[in-house]
């Protein structure tokens, strides 16, 4: 599963893990990615979106039709 959001485009961030002795090793900060299934009334079908937790709240606010339109505007496939 790729760790990026279809709606907001959020991707993993990278940084360092710092031990007690202050040695640094690389680490990855993954976004909270969820798979969510929505009913798309205009196409009479379900769509399965890969969204971050913040993007799920955005879909609840703007609606699934507008969210799918934004994903398609960014060049994403739904």
PDB file of N, CA, C and O in Angstrom:
ATOM      1  N   UNK A   1       0.850  -1.180   0.000  1.00  0.00           N
ATOM      2  CA  UNK A   1       0.000   0.000   0.000  1.00  0.00           C
ATOM      3  C   UNK A   1       0.892   1.240   0.000  1.00  0.00           C
ATOM      4  O   UNK A   1       1.753   1.410   0.855  1.00  0.00           O
ATOM      5  N   UNK A   2       0.696   2.097  -0.986  1.00  0.00           N
ATOM      6  CA  UNK A   2       1.471   3.327  -0.998  1.00  0.00           C
ATOM      7  C   UNK A   2       0.891   4.290   0.027  1.00  0.00           C
ATOM      8  O   UNK A   2      -0.320   4.425   0.159  1.00  0.00           O
ATOM      9  N   UNK A   3       1.750   4.948   0.754  1.00  0.00           N
ATOM     10  CA  UNK A   3       1.309   5.807   1.857  1.00  0.00           C
ATOM     11  C   UNK A   3       1.122   7.243   1.380  1.00  0.00           C
ATOM     12  O   UNK A   3       1.836   8.136   1.788  1.00  0.00           O
ATOM     13  N   UNK A   4       0.157   7.456   0.463  1.00  0.00           N
ATOM     14  CA  UNK A   4      -0.177   8.827   0.085  1.00  0.00           C
ATOM     15  C   UNK A   4      -1.683   8.953  -0.086  1.00  0.00           C
ATOM     16  O   UNK A   4      -2.371   7.994  -0.419  1.00  0.00           O
ATOM     17  N   UNK A   5      -2.172  10.141   0.179  1.00  0.00           N
ATOM     18  CA  UNK A   5      -3.603  10.429   0.159  1.00  0.00           C
ATOM     19  C   UNK A   5      -4.010  10.897  -1.236  1.00  0.00           C
ATOM     20  O   UNK A   5      -3.334  11.741  -1.824  1.00  0.00           O
ATOM     21  N   UNK A   6      -5.116  10.361  -1.751  1.00  0.00           N
ATOM     22  CA  UNK A   6      -5.574  10.750  -3.079  1.00  0.00           C
ATOM     23  C   UNK A   6      -6.120  12.171  -3.105  1.00  0.00           C
ATOM     24  O   UNK A   6      -6.012  12.850  -4.115  1.00  0.00           O
ATOM     25  N   UNK A   7      -6.696  12.634  -2.014  1.00  0.00           N
ATOM     26  CA  UNK A   7      -7.337  13.946  -1.991  1.00  0.00           C
ATOM     27  C   UNK A   7      -6.357  15.068  -1.669  1.00  0.00           C
ATOM     28  O   UNK A   7      -6.259  16.052  -2.394  1.00  0.00           O
ATOM     29  N   UNK A   8      -5.610  14.937  -0.585  1.00  0.00           N
ATOM     30  CA  UNK A   8      -4.722  16.015  -0.154  1.00  0.00           C
ATOM     31  C   UNK A   8      -3.298  15.856  -0.680  1.00  0.00           C
ATOM     32  O   UNK A   8      -2.535  16.813  -0.673  1.00  0.00           O
ATOM     33  N   UNK A   9      -2.929  14.653  -1.112  1.00  0.00           N
ATOM     34  CA  UNK A   9      -1.587  14.414  -1.631  1.00  0.00           C
ATOM     35  C   UNK A   9      -0.522  14.280  -0.562  1.00  0.00           C
ATOM     36  O   UNK A   9       0.665  14.301  -0.870  1.00  0.00           O
ATOM     37  N   UNK A  10      -0.934  14.144   0.713  1.00  0.00           N
ATOM     38  CA  UNK A  10       0.042  14.033   1.792  1.00  0.00           C
ATOM     39  C   UNK A  10       0.817  12.721   1.649  1.00  0.00           C
ATOM     40  O   UNK A  10       0.253  11.685   1.302  1.00  0.00           O
ATOM     41  N   UNK A  11       2.133  12.803   1.833  1.00  0.00           N
ATOM     42  CA  UNK A  11       3.030  11.660   1.680  1.00  0.00           C
ATOM     43  C   UNK A  11       3.872  11.513   2.935  1.00  0.00           C
ATOM     44  O   UNK A  11       3.874  12.402   3.787  1.00  0.00           O
ATOM     45  N   UNK A  12       4.620  10.416   3.056  1.00  0.00           N
ATOM     46  CA  UNK A  12       5.466  10.257   4.235  1.00  0.00           C
ATOM     47  C   UNK A  12       6.522  11.355   4.324  1.00  0.00           C
ATOM     48  O   UNK A  12       7.033  11.826   3.311  1.00  0.00           O
ATOM     49  N   UNK A  13       6.826  11.742   5.560  1.00  0.00           N
ATOM     50  CA  UNK A  13       7.922  12.657   5.816  1.00  0.00           C
ATOM     51  C   UNK A  13       9.105  11.852   6.321  1.00  0.00           C
ATOM     52  O   UNK A  13       8.934  10.743   6.832  1.00  0.00           O
ATOM     53  N   UNK A  14      10.284  12.391   6.178  1.00  0.00           N
ATOM     54  CA  UNK A  14      11.486  11.671   6.593  1.00  0.00           C
ATOM     55  C   UNK A  14      12.249  12.485   7.620  1.00  0.00           C
ATOM     56  O   UNK A  14      12.198  13.712   7.622  1.00  0.00           O
ATOM     57  N   UNK A  15      12.919  11.794   8.508  1.00  0.00           N
ATOM     58  CA  UNK A  15      13.684  12.460   9.549  1.00  0.00           C
ATOM     59  C   UNK A  15      14.660  11.489  10.172  1.00  0.00           C
ATOM     60  O   UNK A  15      15.023  10.483   9.568  1.00  0.00           O
ATOM     61  N   UNK A  16      15.062  11.797  11.386  1.00  0.00           N
ATOM     62  CA  UNK A  16      16.026  10.959  12.094  1.00  0.00           C
ATOM     63  C   UNK A  16      15.440  10.454  13.402  1.00  0.00           C
ATOM     64  O   UNK A  16      14.733  11.167  14.103  1.00  0.00           O
ATOM     65  N   UNK A  17      15.787   9.200  13.708  1.00  0.00           N
ATOM     66  CA  UNK A  17      15.514   8.633  15.010  1.00  0.00           C
ATOM     67  C   UNK A  17      16.752   8.931  15.844  1.00  0.00           C
ATOM     68  O   UNK A  17      17.857   8.661  15.385  1.00  0.00           O
ATOM     69  N   UNK A  18      16.589   9.510  17.015  1.00  0.00           N
ATOM     70  CA  UNK A  18      17.742   9.898  17.820  1.00  0.00           C
ATOM     71  C   UNK A  18      17.740   9.072  19.102  1.00  0.00           C
ATOM     72  O   UNK A  18      16.797   9.138  19.891  1.00  0.00           O
ATOM     73  N   UNK A  19      18.776   8.310  19.302  1.00  0.00           N
ATOM     74  CA  UNK A  19      18.857   7.434  20.477  1.00  0.00           C
ATOM     75  C   UNK A  19      19.313   8.227  21.703  1.00  0.00           C
ATOM     76  O   UNK A  19      19.624   9.417  21.628  1.00  0.00           O
ATOM     77  N   UNK A  20      19.362   7.538  22.843  1.00  0.00           N
ATOM     78  CA  UNK A  20      19.801   8.177  24.088  1.00  0.00           C
ATOM     79  C   UNK A  20      21.243   8.680  23.971  1.00  0.00           C
ATOM     80  O   UNK A  20      21.591   9.726  24.525  1.00  0.00           O
ATOM     81  N   UNK A  21      22.061   7.921  23.223  1.00  0.00           N
ATOM     82  CA  UNK A  21      23.449   8.349  23.030  1.00  0.00           C
ATOM     83  C   UNK A  21      23.587   9.368  21.894  1.00  0.00           C
ATOM     84  O   UNK A  21      24.691   9.752  21.535  1.00  0.00           O
ATOM     85  N   UNK A  22      22.463   9.794  21.346  1.00  0.00           N
ATOM     86  CA  UNK A  22      22.371  10.821  20.302  1.00  0.00           C
ATOM     87  C   UNK A  22      22.879  10.356  18.940  1.00  0.00           C
ATOM     88  O   UNK A  22      23.251  11.167  18.089  1.00  0.00           O
ATOM     89  N   UNK A  23      22.874   9.043  18.720  1.00  0.00           N
ATOM     90  CA  UNK A  23      23.162   8.523  17.377  1.00  0.00           C
ATOM     91  C   UNK A  23      21.927   8.703  16.526  1.00  0.00           C
ATOM     92  O   UNK A  23      20.806   8.558  17.005  1.00  0.00           O
ATOM     93  N   UNK A  24      22.109   9.013  15.259  1.00  0.00           N
ATOM     94  CA  UNK A  24      20.980   9.281  14.374  1.00  0.00           C
ATOM     95  C   UNK A  24      20.867   8.187  13.315  1.00  0.00           C
ATOM     96  O   UNK A  24      21.840   7.870  12.639  1.00  0.00           O
ATOM     97  N   UNK A  25      19.665   7.659  13.175  1.00  0.00           N
ATOM     98  CA  UNK A  25      19.350   6.732  12.097  1.00  0.00           C
ATOM     99  C   UNK A  25      18.083   7.247  11.418  1.00  0.00           C
ATOM    100  O   UNK A  25      17.253   7.891  12.052  1.00  0.00           O
ATOM    101  N   UNK A  26      17.941   6.955  10.147  1.00  0.00           N
ATOM    102  CA  UNK A  26      16.820   7.519   9.403  1.00  0.00           C
ATOM    103  C   UNK A  26      15.518   6.819   9.770  1.00  0.00           C
ATOM    104  O   UNK A  26      15.499   5.643  10.101  1.00  0.00           O
ATOM    105  N   UNK A  27      14.435   7.566   9.710  1.00  0.00           N
ATOM    106  CA  UNK A  27      13.104   7.029   9.968  1.00  0.00           C
ATOM    107  C   UNK A  27      12.102   7.683   9.039  1.00  0.00           C
ATOM    108  O   UNK A  27      12.434   8.605   8.299  1.00  0.00           O
ATOM    109  N   UNK A  28      10.888   7.200   9.100  1.00  0.00           N
ATOM    110  CA  UNK A  28       9.841   7.648   8.194  1.00  0.00           C
ATOM    111  C   UNK A  28       8.590   7.962   9.005  1.00  0.00           C
ATOM    112  O   UNK A  28       8.183   7.175   9.848  1.00  0.00           O
ATOM    113  N   UNK A  29       7.982   9.112   8.762  1.00  0.00           N
ATOM    114  CA  UNK A  29       6.734   9.510   9.416  1.00  0.00           C
ATOM    115  C   UNK A  29       5.598   9.262   8.424  1.00  0.00           C
ATOM    116  O   UNK A  29       5.416  10.039   7.479  1.00  0.00           O
ATOM    117  N   UNK A  30       4.845   8.181   8.614  1.00  0.00           N
ATOM    118  CA  UNK A  30       3.758   7.849   7.702  1.00  0.00           C
ATOM    119  C   UNK A  30       2.483   8.594   8.077  1.00  0.00           C
ATOM    120  O   UNK A  30       2.167   8.726   9.255  1.00  0.00           O
ATOM    121  N   UNK A  31       1.730   9.066   7.087  1.00  0.00           N
ATOM    122  CA  UNK A  31       0.425   9.664   7.383  1.00  0.00           C
ATOM    123  C   UNK A  31      -0.578   8.573   7.754  1.00  0.00           C
ATOM    124  O   UNK A  31      -0.382   7.394   7.438  1.00  0.00           O
ATOM    125  N   UNK A  32      -1.655   8.960   8.414  1.00  0.00           N
ATOM    126  CA  UNK A  32      -2.690   8.022   8.840  1.00  0.00           C
ATOM    127  C   UNK A  32      -3.604   7.733   7.649  1.00  0.00           C
ATOM    128  O   UNK A  32      -4.609   8.398   7.441  1.00  0.00           O
ATOM    129  N   UNK A  33      -3.227   6.736   6.846  1.00  0.00           N
ATOM    130  CA  UNK A  33      -3.936   6.410   5.615  1.00  0.00           C
ATOM    131  C   UNK A  33      -4.978   5.331   5.877  1.00  0.00           C
ATOM    132  O   UNK A  33      -4.692   4.320   6.515  1.00  0.00           O
ATOM    133  N   UNK A  34      -6.194   5.571   5.374  1.00  0.00           N
ATOM    134  CA  UNK A  34      -7.305   4.632   5.516  1.00  0.00           C
ATOM    135  C   UNK A  34      -7.922   4.393   4.138  1.00  0.00           C
ATOM    136  O   UNK A  34      -7.879   5.271   3.275  1.00  0.00           O
ATOM    137  N   UNK A  35      -8.507   3.213   3.962  1.00  0.00           N
ATOM    138  CA  UNK A  35      -9.292   2.929   2.760  1.00  0.00           C
ATOM    139  C   UNK A  35     -10.755   3.125   3.122  1.00  0.00           C
ATOM    140  O   UNK A  35     -11.239   2.557   4.095  1.00  0.00           O
ATOM    141  N   UNK A  36     -11.457   3.928   2.348  1.00  0.00           N
ATOM    142  CA  UNK A  36     -12.851   4.244   2.661  1.00  0.00           C
ATOM    143  C   UNK A  36     -13.678   4.059   1.401  1.00  0.00           C
ATOM    144  O   UNK A  36     -13.273   4.463   0.301  1.00  0.00           O
ATOM    145  N   UNK A  37     -14.847   3.460   1.549  1.00  0.00           N
ATOM    146  CA  UNK A  37     -15.733   3.186   0.427  1.00  0.00           C
ATOM    147  C   UNK A  37     -16.913   4.139   0.489  1.00  0.00           C
ATOM    148  O   UNK A  37     -17.587   4.230   1.509  1.00  0.00           O
ATOM    149  N   UNK A  38     -17.141   4.870  -0.598  1.00  0.00           N
ATOM    150  CA  UNK A  38     -18.228   5.843  -0.666  1.00  0.00           C
ATOM    151  C   UNK A  38     -19.146   5.501  -1.829  1.00  0.00           C
ATOM    152  O   UNK A  38     -18.703   4.993  -2.863  1.00  0.00           O
ATOM    153  N   UNK A  39     -20.423   5.840  -1.675  1.00  0.00           N
ATOM    154  CA  UNK A  39     -21.376   5.707  -2.767  1.00  0.00           C
ATOM    155  C   UNK A  39     -21.333   6.980  -3.595  1.00  0.00           C
ATOM    156  O   UNK A  39     -21.463   8.074  -3.072  1.00  0.00           O
ATOM    157  N   UNK A  40     -21.132   6.842  -4.885  1.00  0.00           N
ATOM    158  CA  UNK A  40     -21.066   7.973  -5.807  1.00  0.00           C
ATOM    159  C   UNK A  40     -22.369   8.010  -6.606  1.00  0.00           C
ATOM    160  O   UNK A  40     -22.541   7.262  -7.580  1.00  0.00           O
ATOM    161  N   UNK A  41     -23.338   8.857  -6.191  1.00  0.00           N
ATOM    162  CA  UNK A  41     -24.665   8.830  -6.822  1.00  0.00           C
ATOM    163  C   UNK A  41     -24.657   9.177  -8.308  1.00  0.00           C
ATOM    164  O   UNK A  41     -25.455   8.630  -9.076  1.00  0.00           O
ATOM    165  N   UNK A  42     -23.779  10.058  -8.748  1.00  0.00           N
ATOM    166  CA  UNK A  42     -23.779  10.483 -10.154  1.00  0.00           C
ATOM    167  C   UNK A  42     -23.417   9.340 -11.092  1.00  0.00           C
ATOM    168  O   UNK A  42     -23.851   9.318 -12.246  1.00  0.00           O
ATOM    169  N   UNK A  43     -22.618   8.371 -10.600  1.00  0.00           N
ATOM    170  CA  UNK A  43     -22.213   7.241 -11.433  1.00  0.00           C
ATOM    171  C   UNK A  43     -22.881   5.947 -11.004  1.00  0.00           C
ATOM    172  O   UNK A  43     -22.608   4.891 -11.580  1.00  0.00           O
ATOM    173  N   UNK A  44     -23.726   6.002  -9.976  1.00  0.00           N
ATOM    174  CA  UNK A  44     -24.445   4.840  -9.441  1.00  0.00           C
ATOM    175  C   UNK A  44     -23.516   3.676  -9.131  1.00  0.00           C
ATOM    176  O   UNK A  44     -23.759   2.532  -9.516  1.00  0.00           O
ATOM    177  N   UNK A  45     -22.433   3.982  -8.433  1.00  0.00           N
ATOM    178  CA  UNK A  45     -21.478   2.939  -8.043  1.00  0.00           C
ATOM    179  C   UNK A  45     -20.728   3.364  -6.794  1.00  0.00           C
ATOM    180  O   UNK A  45     -20.754   4.534  -6.396  1.00  0.00           O
ATOM    181  N   UNK A  46     -20.073   2.389  -6.179  1.00  0.00           N
ATOM    182  CA  UNK A  46     -19.212   2.670  -5.039  1.00  0.00           C
ATOM    183  C   UNK A  46     -17.809   2.995  -5.543  1.00  0.00           C
ATOM    184  O   UNK A  46     -17.358   2.436  -6.549  1.00  0.00           O
ATOM    185  N   UNK A  47     -17.117   3.882  -4.838  1.00  0.00           N
ATOM    186  CA  UNK A  47     -15.705   4.159  -5.121  1.00  0.00           C
ATOM    187  C   UNK A  47     -14.921   3.907  -3.843  1.00  0.00           C
ATOM    188  O   UNK A  47     -15.395   4.177  -2.743  1.00  0.00           O
ATOM    189  N   UNK A  48     -13.738   3.346  -3.990  1.00  0.00           N
ATOM    190  CA  UNK A  48     -12.869   3.068  -2.850  1.00  0.00           C
ATOM    191  C   UNK A  48     -11.707   4.039  -2.911  1.00  0.00           C
ATOM    192  O   UNK A  48     -10.918   4.019  -3.858  1.00  0.00           O
ATOM    193  N   UNK A  49     -11.620   4.917  -1.915  1.00  0.00           N
ATOM    194  CA  UNK A  49     -10.599   5.956  -1.910  1.00  0.00           C
ATOM    195  C   UNK A  49      -9.565   5.673  -0.826  1.00  0.00           C
ATOM    196  O   UNK A  49      -9.894   5.130   0.226  1.00  0.00           O
ATOM    197  N   UNK A  50      -8.332   6.031  -1.099  1.00  0.00           N
ATOM    198  CA  UNK A  50      -7.252   5.946  -0.132  1.00  0.00           C
ATOM    199  C   UNK A  50      -7.044   7.347   0.412  1.00  0.00           C
ATOM    200  O   UNK A  50      -6.528   8.217  -0.284  1.00  0.00           O
ATOM    201  N   UNK A  51      -7.485   7.565   1.659  1.00  0.00           N
ATOM    202  CA  UNK A  51      -7.507   8.907   2.231  1.00  0.00           C
ATOM    203  C   UNK A  51      -6.789   8.945   3.565  1.00  0.00           C
ATOM    204  O   UNK A  51      -6.757   7.959   4.292  1.00  0.00           O
ATOM    205  N   UNK A  52      -6.262  10.125   3.895  1.00  0.00           N
ATOM    206  CA  UNK A  52      -5.740  10.349   5.234  1.00  0.00           C
ATOM    207  C   UNK A  52      -6.922  10.639   6.161  1.00  0.00           C
ATOM    208  O   UNK A  52      -8.030  10.923   5.702  1.00  0.00           O
ATOM    209  N   UNK A  53      -6.695  10.571   7.455  1.00  0.00           N
ATOM    210  CA  UNK A  53      -7.767  10.823   8.421  1.00  0.00           C
ATOM    211  C   UNK A  53      -8.296  12.247   8.267  1.00  0.00           C
ATOM    212  O   UNK A  53      -9.501  12.489   8.385  1.00  0.00           O
ATOM    213  N   UNK A  54      -7.430  13.194   7.979  1.00  0.00           N
ATOM    214  CA  UNK A  54      -7.861  14.575   7.768  1.00  0.00           C
ATOM    215  C   UNK A  54      -8.713  14.695   6.509  1.00  0.00           C
ATOM    216  O   UNK A  54      -9.698  15.434   6.465  1.00  0.00           O
ATOM    217  N   UNK A  55      -8.363  13.949   5.454  1.00  0.00           N
ATOM    218  CA  UNK A  55      -9.116  14.004   4.202  1.00  0.00           C
ATOM    219  C   UNK A  55     -10.506  13.396   4.356  1.00  0.00           C
ATOM    220  O   UNK A  55     -11.445  13.829   3.689  1.00  0.00           O
ATOM    221  N   UNK A  56     -10.669  12.413   5.241  1.00  0.00           N
ATOM    222  CA  UNK A  56     -11.987  11.846   5.496  1.00  0.00           C
ATOM    223  C   UNK A  56     -12.903  12.920   6.067  1.00  0.00           C
ATOM    224  O   UNK A  56     -14.074  13.028   5.703  1.00  0.00           O
ATOM    225  N   UNK A  57     -12.369  13.772   6.944  1.00  0.00           N
ATOM    226  CA  UNK A  57     -13.146  14.875   7.494  1.00  0.00           C
ATOM    227  C   UNK A  57     -13.485  15.901   6.415  1.00  0.00           C
ATOM    228  O   UNK A  57     -14.570  16.489   6.413  1.00  0.00           O
ATOM    229  N   UNK A  58     -12.572  16.111   5.471  1.00  0.00           N
ATOM    230  CA  UNK A  58     -12.828  17.034   4.367  1.00  0.00           C
ATOM    231  C   UNK A  58     -13.963  16.509   3.491  1.00  0.00           C
ATOM    232  O   UNK A  58     -14.849  17.257   3.088  1.00  0.00           O
ATOM    233  N   UNK A  59     -13.960  15.196   3.218  1.00  0.00           N
ATOM    234  CA  UNK A  59     -15.024  14.596   2.413  1.00  0.00           C
ATOM    235  C   UNK A  59     -16.366  14.735   3.127  1.00  0.00           C
ATOM    236  O   UNK A  59     -17.388  15.007   2.494  1.00  0.00           O
ATOM    237  N   UNK A  60     -16.372  14.572   4.448  1.00  0.00           N
ATOM    238  CA  UNK A  60     -17.613  14.751   5.210  1.00  0.00           C
ATOM    239  C   UNK A  60     -18.132  16.180   5.082  1.00  0.00           C
ATOM    240  O   UNK A  60     -19.339  16.410   5.090  1.00  0.00           O
ATOM    241  N   UNK A  61     -17.242  17.149   4.954  1.00  0.00           N
ATOM    242  CA  UNK A  61     -17.637  18.555   4.853  1.00  0.00           C
ATOM    243  C   UNK A  61     -18.093  18.930   3.444  1.00  0.00           C
ATOM    244  O   UNK A  61     -19.171  19.507   3.271  1.00  0.00           O
ATOM    245  N   UNK A  62     -17.284  18.612   2.422  1.00  0.00           N
ATOM    246  CA  UNK A  62     -17.581  19.077   1.065  1.00  0.00           C
ATOM    247  C   UNK A  62     -18.426  18.103   0.263  1.00  0.00           C
ATOM    248  O   UNK A  62     -18.991  18.468  -0.759  1.00  0.00           O
ATOM    249  N   UNK A  63     -18.495  16.853   0.686  1.00  0.00           N
ATOM    250  CA  UNK A  63     -19.269  15.845  -0.035  1.00  0.00           C
ATOM    251  C   UNK A  63     -18.393  15.015  -0.952  1.00  0.00           C
ATOM    252  O   UNK A  63     -17.325  15.451  -1.388  1.00  0.00           O
ATOM    253  N   UNK A  64     -18.870  13.816  -1.248  1.00  0.00           N
ATOM    254  CA  UNK A  64     -18.073  12.879  -2.036  1.00  0.00           C
ATOM    255  C   UNK A  64     -17.968  13.315  -3.498  1.00  0.00           C
ATOM    256  O   UNK A  64     -16.925  13.105  -4.136  1.00  0.00           O
ATOM    257  N   UNK A  65     -19.007  13.959  -4.043  1.00  0.00           N
ATOM    258  CA  UNK A  65     -18.959  14.403  -5.445  1.00  0.00           C
ATOM    259  C   UNK A  65     -17.851  15.440  -5.651  1.00  0.00           C
ATOM    260  O   UNK A  65     -17.069  15.351  -6.600  1.00  0.00           O
ATOM    261  N   UNK A  66     -17.784  16.417  -4.757  1.00  0.00           N
ATOM    262  CA  UNK A  66     -16.750  17.455  -4.863  1.00  0.00           C
ATOM    263  C   UNK A  66     -15.365  16.880  -4.625  1.00  0.00           C
ATOM    264  O   UNK A  66     -14.391  17.291  -5.267  1.00  0.00           O
ATOM    265  N   UNK A  67     -15.269  15.920  -3.704  1.00  0.00           N
ATOM    266  CA  UNK A  67     -13.971  15.301  -3.415  1.00  0.00           C
ATOM    267  C   UNK A  67     -13.465  14.522  -4.622  1.00  0.00           C
ATOM    268  O   UNK A  67     -12.281  14.612  -4.981  1.00  0.00           O
ATOM    269  N   UNK A  68     -14.342  13.764  -5.267  1.00  0.00           N
ATOM    270  CA  UNK A  68     -13.948  13.011  -6.465  1.00  0.00           C
ATOM    271  C   UNK A  68     -13.570  13.969  -7.588  1.00  0.00           C
ATOM    272  O   UNK A  68     -12.612  13.717  -8.337  1.00  0.00           O
ATOM    273  N   UNK A  69     -14.271  15.087  -7.696  1.00  0.00           N
ATOM    274  CA  UNK A  69     -13.924  16.084  -8.714  1.00  0.00           C
ATOM    275  C   UNK A  69     -12.530  16.649  -8.456  1.00  0.00           C
ATOM    276  O   UNK A  69     -11.746  16.848  -9.401  1.00  0.00           O
ATOM    277  N   UNK A  70     -12.182  16.902  -7.186  1.00  0.00           N
ATOM    278  CA  UNK A  70     -10.829  17.404  -6.856  1.00  0.00           C
ATOM    279  C   UNK A  70      -9.766  16.359  -7.166  1.00  0.00           C
ATOM    280  O   UNK A  70      -8.689  16.704  -7.671  1.00  0.00           O
ATOM    281  N   UNK A  71     -10.049  15.089  -6.868  1.00  0.00           N
ATOM    282  CA  UNK A  71      -9.077  14.022  -7.141  1.00  0.00           C
ATOM    283  C   UNK A  71      -8.832  13.919  -8.646  1.00  0.00           C
ATOM    284  O   UNK A  71      -7.687  13.817  -9.093  1.00  0.00           O
ATOM    285  N   UNK A  72      -9.905  13.987  -9.405  1.00  0.00           N
ATOM    286  CA  UNK A  72      -9.757  13.908 -10.871  1.00  0.00           C
ATOM    287  C   UNK A  72      -9.061  15.135 -11.441  1.00  0.00           C
ATOM    288  O   UNK A  72      -8.316  15.032 -12.409  1.00  0.00           O
ATOM    289  N   UNK A  73      -9.258  16.302 -10.833  1.00  0.00           N
ATOM    290  CA  UNK A  73      -8.588  17.523 -11.269  1.00  0.00           C
ATOM    291  C   UNK A  73      -7.080  17.439 -11.038  1.00  0.00           C
ATOM    292  O   UNK A  73      -6.295  18.019 -11.794  1.00  0.00           O
ATOM    293  N   UNK A  74      -6.683  16.719  -9.976  1.00  0.00           N
ATOM    294  CA  UNK A  74      -5.265  16.528  -9.697  1.00  0.00           C
ATOM    295  C   UNK A  74      -4.636  15.466 -10.602  1.00  0.00           C
ATOM    296  O   UNK A  74      -3.438  15.223 -10.559  1.00  0.00           O
ATOM    297  N   UNK A  75      -5.461  14.790 -11.411  1.00  0.00           N
ATOM    298  CA  UNK A  75      -4.959  13.752 -12.317  1.00  0.00           C
ATOM    299  C   UNK A  75      -5.068  12.358 -11.731  1.00  0.00           C
ATOM    300  O   UNK A  75      -4.511  11.412 -12.279  1.00  0.00           O
ATOM    301  N   UNK A  76      -5.779  12.212 -10.621  1.00  0.00           N
ATOM    302  CA  UNK A  76      -5.932  10.901  -9.996  1.00  0.00           C
ATOM    303  C   UNK A  76      -7.024  10.079 -10.638  1.00  0.00           C
ATOM    304  O   UNK A  76      -7.946  10.604 -11.253  1.00  0.00           O
ATOM    305  N   UNK A  77      -6.914   8.779 -10.505  1.00  0.00           N
ATOM    306  CA  UNK A  77      -7.892   7.863 -11.064  1.00  0.00           C
ATOM    307  C   UNK A  77      -8.836   7.410  -9.967  1.00  0.00           C
ATOM    308  O   UNK A  77      -8.398   7.047  -8.869  1.00  0.00           O
ATOM    309  N   UNK A  78     -10.134   7.434 -10.245  1.00  0.00           N
ATOM    310  CA  UNK A  78     -11.127   7.003  -9.260  1.00  0.00           C
ATOM    311  C   UNK A  78     -11.907   5.851  -9.840  1.00  0.00           C
ATOM    312  O   UNK A  78     -12.315   5.845 -10.953  1.00  0.00           O
TER     313      UNK A  78
END
